Short mmCIF file of C-alpha atoms in Angstrom, two decimals:
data_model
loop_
_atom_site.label_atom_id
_atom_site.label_comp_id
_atom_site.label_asym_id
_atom_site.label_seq_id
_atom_site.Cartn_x
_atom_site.Cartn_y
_atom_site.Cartn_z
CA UNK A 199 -192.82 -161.29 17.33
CA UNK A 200 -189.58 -159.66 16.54
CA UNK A 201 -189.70 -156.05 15.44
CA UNK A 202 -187.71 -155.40 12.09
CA UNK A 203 -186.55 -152.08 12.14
CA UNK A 204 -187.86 -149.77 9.46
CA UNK A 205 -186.75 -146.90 10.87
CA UNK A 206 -182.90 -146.52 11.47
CA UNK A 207 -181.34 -144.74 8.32
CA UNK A 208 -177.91 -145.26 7.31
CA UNK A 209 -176.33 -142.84 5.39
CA UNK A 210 -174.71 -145.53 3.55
CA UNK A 211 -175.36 -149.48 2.83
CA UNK A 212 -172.54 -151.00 4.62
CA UNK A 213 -173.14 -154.00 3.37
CA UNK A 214 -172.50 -153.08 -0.01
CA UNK A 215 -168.74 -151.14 0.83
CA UNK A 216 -166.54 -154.31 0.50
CA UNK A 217 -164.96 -156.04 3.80
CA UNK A 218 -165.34 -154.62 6.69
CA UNK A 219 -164.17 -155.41 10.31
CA UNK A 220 -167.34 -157.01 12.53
CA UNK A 221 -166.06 -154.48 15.20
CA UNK A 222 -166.12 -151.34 12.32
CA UNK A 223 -169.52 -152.47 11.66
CA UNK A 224 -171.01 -152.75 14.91
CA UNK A 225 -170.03 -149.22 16.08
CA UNK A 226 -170.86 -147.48 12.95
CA UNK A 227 -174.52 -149.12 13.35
CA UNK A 228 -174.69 -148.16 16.77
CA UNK A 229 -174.14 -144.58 15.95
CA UNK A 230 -177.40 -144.66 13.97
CA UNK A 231 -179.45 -147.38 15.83
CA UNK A 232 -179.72 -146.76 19.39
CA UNK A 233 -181.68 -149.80 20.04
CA UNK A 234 -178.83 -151.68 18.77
CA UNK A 235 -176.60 -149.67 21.09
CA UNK A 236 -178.77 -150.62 23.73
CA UNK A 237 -178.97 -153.97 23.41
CA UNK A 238 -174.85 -154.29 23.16
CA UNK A 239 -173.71 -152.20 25.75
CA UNK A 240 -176.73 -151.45 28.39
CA UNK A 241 -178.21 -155.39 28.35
CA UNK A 242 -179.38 -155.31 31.81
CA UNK A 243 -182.33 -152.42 30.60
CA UNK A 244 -182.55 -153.47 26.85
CA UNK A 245 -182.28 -157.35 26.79
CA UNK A 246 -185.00 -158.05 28.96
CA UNK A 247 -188.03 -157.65 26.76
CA UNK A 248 -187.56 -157.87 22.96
CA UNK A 249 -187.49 -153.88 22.13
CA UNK A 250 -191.17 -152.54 20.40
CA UNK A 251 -191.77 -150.32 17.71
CA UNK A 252 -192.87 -147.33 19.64
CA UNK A 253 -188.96 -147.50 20.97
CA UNK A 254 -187.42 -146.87 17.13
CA UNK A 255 -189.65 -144.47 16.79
CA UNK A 256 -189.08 -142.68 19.66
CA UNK A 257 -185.26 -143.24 18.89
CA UNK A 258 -185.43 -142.11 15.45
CA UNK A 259 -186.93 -138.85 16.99
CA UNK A 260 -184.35 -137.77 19.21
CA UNK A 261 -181.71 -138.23 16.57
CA UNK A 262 -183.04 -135.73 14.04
CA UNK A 263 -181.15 -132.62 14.54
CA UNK A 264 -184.44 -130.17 14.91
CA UNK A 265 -184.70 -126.87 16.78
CA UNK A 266 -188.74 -127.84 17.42
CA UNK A 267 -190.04 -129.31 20.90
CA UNK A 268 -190.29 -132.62 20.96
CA UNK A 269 -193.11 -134.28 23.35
CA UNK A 270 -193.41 -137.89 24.06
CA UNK A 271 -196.57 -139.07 25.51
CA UNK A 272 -197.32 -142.21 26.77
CA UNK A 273 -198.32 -144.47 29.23
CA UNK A 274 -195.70 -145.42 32.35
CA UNK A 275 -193.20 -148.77 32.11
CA UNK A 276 -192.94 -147.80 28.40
CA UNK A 277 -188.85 -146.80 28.68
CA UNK A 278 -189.32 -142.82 27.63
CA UNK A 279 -186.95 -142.29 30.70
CA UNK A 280 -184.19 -145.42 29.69
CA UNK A 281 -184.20 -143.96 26.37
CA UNK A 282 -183.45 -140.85 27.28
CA UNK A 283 -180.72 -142.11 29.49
CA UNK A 284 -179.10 -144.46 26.72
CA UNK A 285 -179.25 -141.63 24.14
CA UNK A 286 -177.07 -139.17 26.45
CA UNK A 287 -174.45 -141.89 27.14
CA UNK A 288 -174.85 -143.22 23.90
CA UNK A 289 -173.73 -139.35 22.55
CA UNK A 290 -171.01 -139.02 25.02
CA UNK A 291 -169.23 -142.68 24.07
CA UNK A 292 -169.49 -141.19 20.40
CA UNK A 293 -166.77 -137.94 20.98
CA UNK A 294 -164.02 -136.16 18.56
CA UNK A 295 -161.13 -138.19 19.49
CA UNK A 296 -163.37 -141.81 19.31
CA UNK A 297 -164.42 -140.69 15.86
CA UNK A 298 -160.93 -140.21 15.13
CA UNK A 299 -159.63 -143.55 16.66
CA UNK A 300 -162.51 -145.37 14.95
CA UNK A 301 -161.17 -143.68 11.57
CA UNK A 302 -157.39 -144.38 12.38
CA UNK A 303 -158.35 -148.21 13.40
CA UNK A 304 -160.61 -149.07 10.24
CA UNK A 305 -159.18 -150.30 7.28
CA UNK A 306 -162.37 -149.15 4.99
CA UNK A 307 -161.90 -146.53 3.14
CA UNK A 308 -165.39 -144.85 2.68
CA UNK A 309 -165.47 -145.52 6.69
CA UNK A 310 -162.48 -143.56 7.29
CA UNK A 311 -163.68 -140.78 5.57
CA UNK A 312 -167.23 -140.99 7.19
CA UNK A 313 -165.40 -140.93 10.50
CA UNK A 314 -163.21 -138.26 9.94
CA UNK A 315 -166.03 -135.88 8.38
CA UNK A 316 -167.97 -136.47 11.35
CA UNK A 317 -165.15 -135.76 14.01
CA UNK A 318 -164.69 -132.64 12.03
CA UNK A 319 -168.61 -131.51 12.68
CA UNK A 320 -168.52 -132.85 16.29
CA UNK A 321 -168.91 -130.09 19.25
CA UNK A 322 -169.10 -130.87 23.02
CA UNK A 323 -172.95 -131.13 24.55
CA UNK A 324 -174.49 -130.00 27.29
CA UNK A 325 -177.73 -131.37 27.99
CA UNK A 326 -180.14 -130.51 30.84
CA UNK A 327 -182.78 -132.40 32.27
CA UNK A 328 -185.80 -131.76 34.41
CA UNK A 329 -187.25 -134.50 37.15
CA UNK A 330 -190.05 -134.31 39.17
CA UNK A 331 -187.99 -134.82 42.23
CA UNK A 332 -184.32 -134.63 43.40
CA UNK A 333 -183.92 -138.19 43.90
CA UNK A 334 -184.93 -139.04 40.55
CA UNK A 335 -182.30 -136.33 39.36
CA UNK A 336 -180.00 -137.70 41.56
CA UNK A 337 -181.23 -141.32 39.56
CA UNK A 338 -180.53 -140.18 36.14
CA UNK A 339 -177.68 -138.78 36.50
CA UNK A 340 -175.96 -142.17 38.23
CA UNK A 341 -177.25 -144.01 35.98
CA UNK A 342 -174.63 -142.31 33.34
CA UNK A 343 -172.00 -142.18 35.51
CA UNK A 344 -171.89 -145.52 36.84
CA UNK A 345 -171.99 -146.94 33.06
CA UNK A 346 -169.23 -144.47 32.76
CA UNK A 347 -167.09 -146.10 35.70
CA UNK A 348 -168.34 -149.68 35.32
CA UNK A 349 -169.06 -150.92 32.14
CA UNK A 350 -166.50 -152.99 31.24
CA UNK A 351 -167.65 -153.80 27.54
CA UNK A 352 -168.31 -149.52 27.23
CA UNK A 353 -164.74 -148.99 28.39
CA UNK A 354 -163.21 -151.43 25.98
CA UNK A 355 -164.81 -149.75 22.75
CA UNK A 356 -164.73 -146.11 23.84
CA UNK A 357 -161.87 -145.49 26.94
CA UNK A 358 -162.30 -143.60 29.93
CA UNK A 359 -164.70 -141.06 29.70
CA UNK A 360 -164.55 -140.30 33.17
CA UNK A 361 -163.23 -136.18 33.23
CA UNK A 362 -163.01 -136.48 36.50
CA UNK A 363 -160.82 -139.19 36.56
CA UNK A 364 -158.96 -137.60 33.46
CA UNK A 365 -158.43 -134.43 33.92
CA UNK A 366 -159.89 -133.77 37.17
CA UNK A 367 -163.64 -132.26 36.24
CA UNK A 368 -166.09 -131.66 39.38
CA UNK A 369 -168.75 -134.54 39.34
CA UNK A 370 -171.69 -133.77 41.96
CA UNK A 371 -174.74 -135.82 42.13
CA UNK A 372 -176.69 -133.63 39.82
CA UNK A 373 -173.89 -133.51 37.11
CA UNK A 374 -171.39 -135.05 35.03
CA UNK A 375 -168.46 -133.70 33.23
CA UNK A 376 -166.41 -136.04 30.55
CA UNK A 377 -163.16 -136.28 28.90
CA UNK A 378 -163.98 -134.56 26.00
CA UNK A 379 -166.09 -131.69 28.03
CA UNK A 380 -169.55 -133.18 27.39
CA UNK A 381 -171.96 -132.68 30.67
CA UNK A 382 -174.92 -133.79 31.59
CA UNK A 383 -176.61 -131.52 34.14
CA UNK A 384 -180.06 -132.79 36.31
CA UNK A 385 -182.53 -131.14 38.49
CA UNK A 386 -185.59 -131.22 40.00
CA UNK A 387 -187.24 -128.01 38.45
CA UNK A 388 -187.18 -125.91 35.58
CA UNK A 389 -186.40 -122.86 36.69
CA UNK A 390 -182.88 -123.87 38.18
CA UNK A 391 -181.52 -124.97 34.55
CA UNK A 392 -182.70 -121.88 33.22
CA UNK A 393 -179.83 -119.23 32.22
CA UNK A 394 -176.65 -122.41 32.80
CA UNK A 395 -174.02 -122.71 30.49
CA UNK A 396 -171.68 -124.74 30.75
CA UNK A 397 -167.76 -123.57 30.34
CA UNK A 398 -165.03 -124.74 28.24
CA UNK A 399 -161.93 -124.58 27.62
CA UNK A 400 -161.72 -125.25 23.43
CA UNK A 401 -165.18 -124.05 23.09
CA UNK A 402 -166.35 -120.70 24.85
CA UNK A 403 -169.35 -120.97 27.04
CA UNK A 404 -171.96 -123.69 25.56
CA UNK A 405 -175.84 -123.23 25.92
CA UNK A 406 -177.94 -126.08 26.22
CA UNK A 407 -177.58 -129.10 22.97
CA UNK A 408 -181.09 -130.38 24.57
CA UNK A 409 -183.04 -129.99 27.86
CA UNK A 410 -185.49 -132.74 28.62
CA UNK A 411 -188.45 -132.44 30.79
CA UNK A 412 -189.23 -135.76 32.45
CA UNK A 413 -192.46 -136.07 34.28
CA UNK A 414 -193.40 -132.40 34.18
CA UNK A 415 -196.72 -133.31 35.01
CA UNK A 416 -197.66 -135.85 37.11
CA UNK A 417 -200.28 -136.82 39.82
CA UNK A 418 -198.39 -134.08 42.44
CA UNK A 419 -198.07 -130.94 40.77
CA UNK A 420 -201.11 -130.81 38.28
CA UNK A 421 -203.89 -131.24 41.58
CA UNK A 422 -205.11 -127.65 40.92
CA UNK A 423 -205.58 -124.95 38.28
CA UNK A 424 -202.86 -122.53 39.49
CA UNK A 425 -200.33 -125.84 39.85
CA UNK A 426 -201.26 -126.68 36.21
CA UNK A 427 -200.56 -123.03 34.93
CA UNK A 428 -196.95 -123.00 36.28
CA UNK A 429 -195.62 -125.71 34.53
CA UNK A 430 -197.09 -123.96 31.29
CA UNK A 431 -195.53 -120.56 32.20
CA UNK A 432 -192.61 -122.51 32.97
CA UNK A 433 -192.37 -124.82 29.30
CA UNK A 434 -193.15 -121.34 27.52
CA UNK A 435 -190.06 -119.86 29.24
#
């Protein structure tokens, strides 16, 4: 049974703004409907399986702009960590000067303006994010980069977003840098992202937009009581 969405919200019916370019419309709706992002530029994870409703909600979570923790639990094969992955390169493909050439490209009016106002808002990110082991940080991170270096069909709609390739950012296996100084920055533990910021050039030393904590707990370090009570001195820090 196909899943209507109920939970994406526009902050305008685009339907209802006059003609608009198929292309126009497709990356203003990915903007707000990650699923929908998904399942045009990152097939090979979201095409698979028709996409369930735990997945918009899940979506719809990560895009409010909150200060509160946000914890996600449940059961393994369920795509927390895809999601994750596709909302940090989803973010990154959506930077200042792509607003600006998705404003300069449209012929809508109202779209223009919505494009402009929100290259105007937009600052670089710098997210963090916790695995339970190196390789899986190792994982995560490649999984952004290679889209980065590529996707053909993520190239074509947003450019190069490879700094490295651009203007010639560090990339390590544990973190990304991109064009428009985004980074994504993975490790194994918490305590090593604690106190990072990231440098930049435009915008003064960033602290973190988001840190996410992917299998804090799991069947290796939660065996005993004193295992158990790190990881909570650890989330309260």
């Amino acid at each position: 049974m196909k899943v209507v969405d109920t939970y994406t919200v526009y902050p305008f019916d685009i339907n209802s703004i006059g003609e608009v370019d198929s292309n126009a419309k497709m990356l203003f709706m990915c903007y707000h409907n990650q699923v929908l992002y998904g399942r045009i530029f990152l097939p090979g994870d979201f095409l698979r399986t028709e996409s369930p409703a735990i997945h918009y909600e899940i979506c719809e979570e990560l895009h409010k702009k909150i200060t509160e923790p946000f914890g996600l639990i449940i059961a393994r094969d369920h795509g927390k960590t895809t999601l994750i992955k596709s909302y940090i390169l989803k973010t990154l493909c959506y930077n200042k000067d792509n607003m600006l050439k998705f404003a300069n490209t449209t012929q809508n009016k109202i779209l223009k303006a919505y494009w402009e106002q929100e290259a105007k808002e937009w600052e670089p990110h710098f997210f963090g994010w916790v695995s339970s082991t190196q390789k899986k940080s190792f994982a995560n991170v490649k999984y952004i980069s290679q889209h980065i270096d590529t996707n053909k069909k993520l190239q074509y709609y947003f450019g190069d977003l490879n700094g490295k390739r651009t203007h010639g950012y560090t990339w390590a296996k544990e973190e990304i840098i991109t064009g428009s100084q985004d980074k994504v920055l993975s490790r194994s533990n918490l305590s090593s992202l604690r106190g990072e910021t990231h440098p930049t050039t435009d915008w003064g030393a960033l602290r973190y937009t988001g840190v996410f904590i992917d299998d804090a707990e799991n069947e290796d370090n939660t065996k005993t009581e004193n295992a158990r009570d790190g990881i909570a001195r650890s989330e309260e820090h």
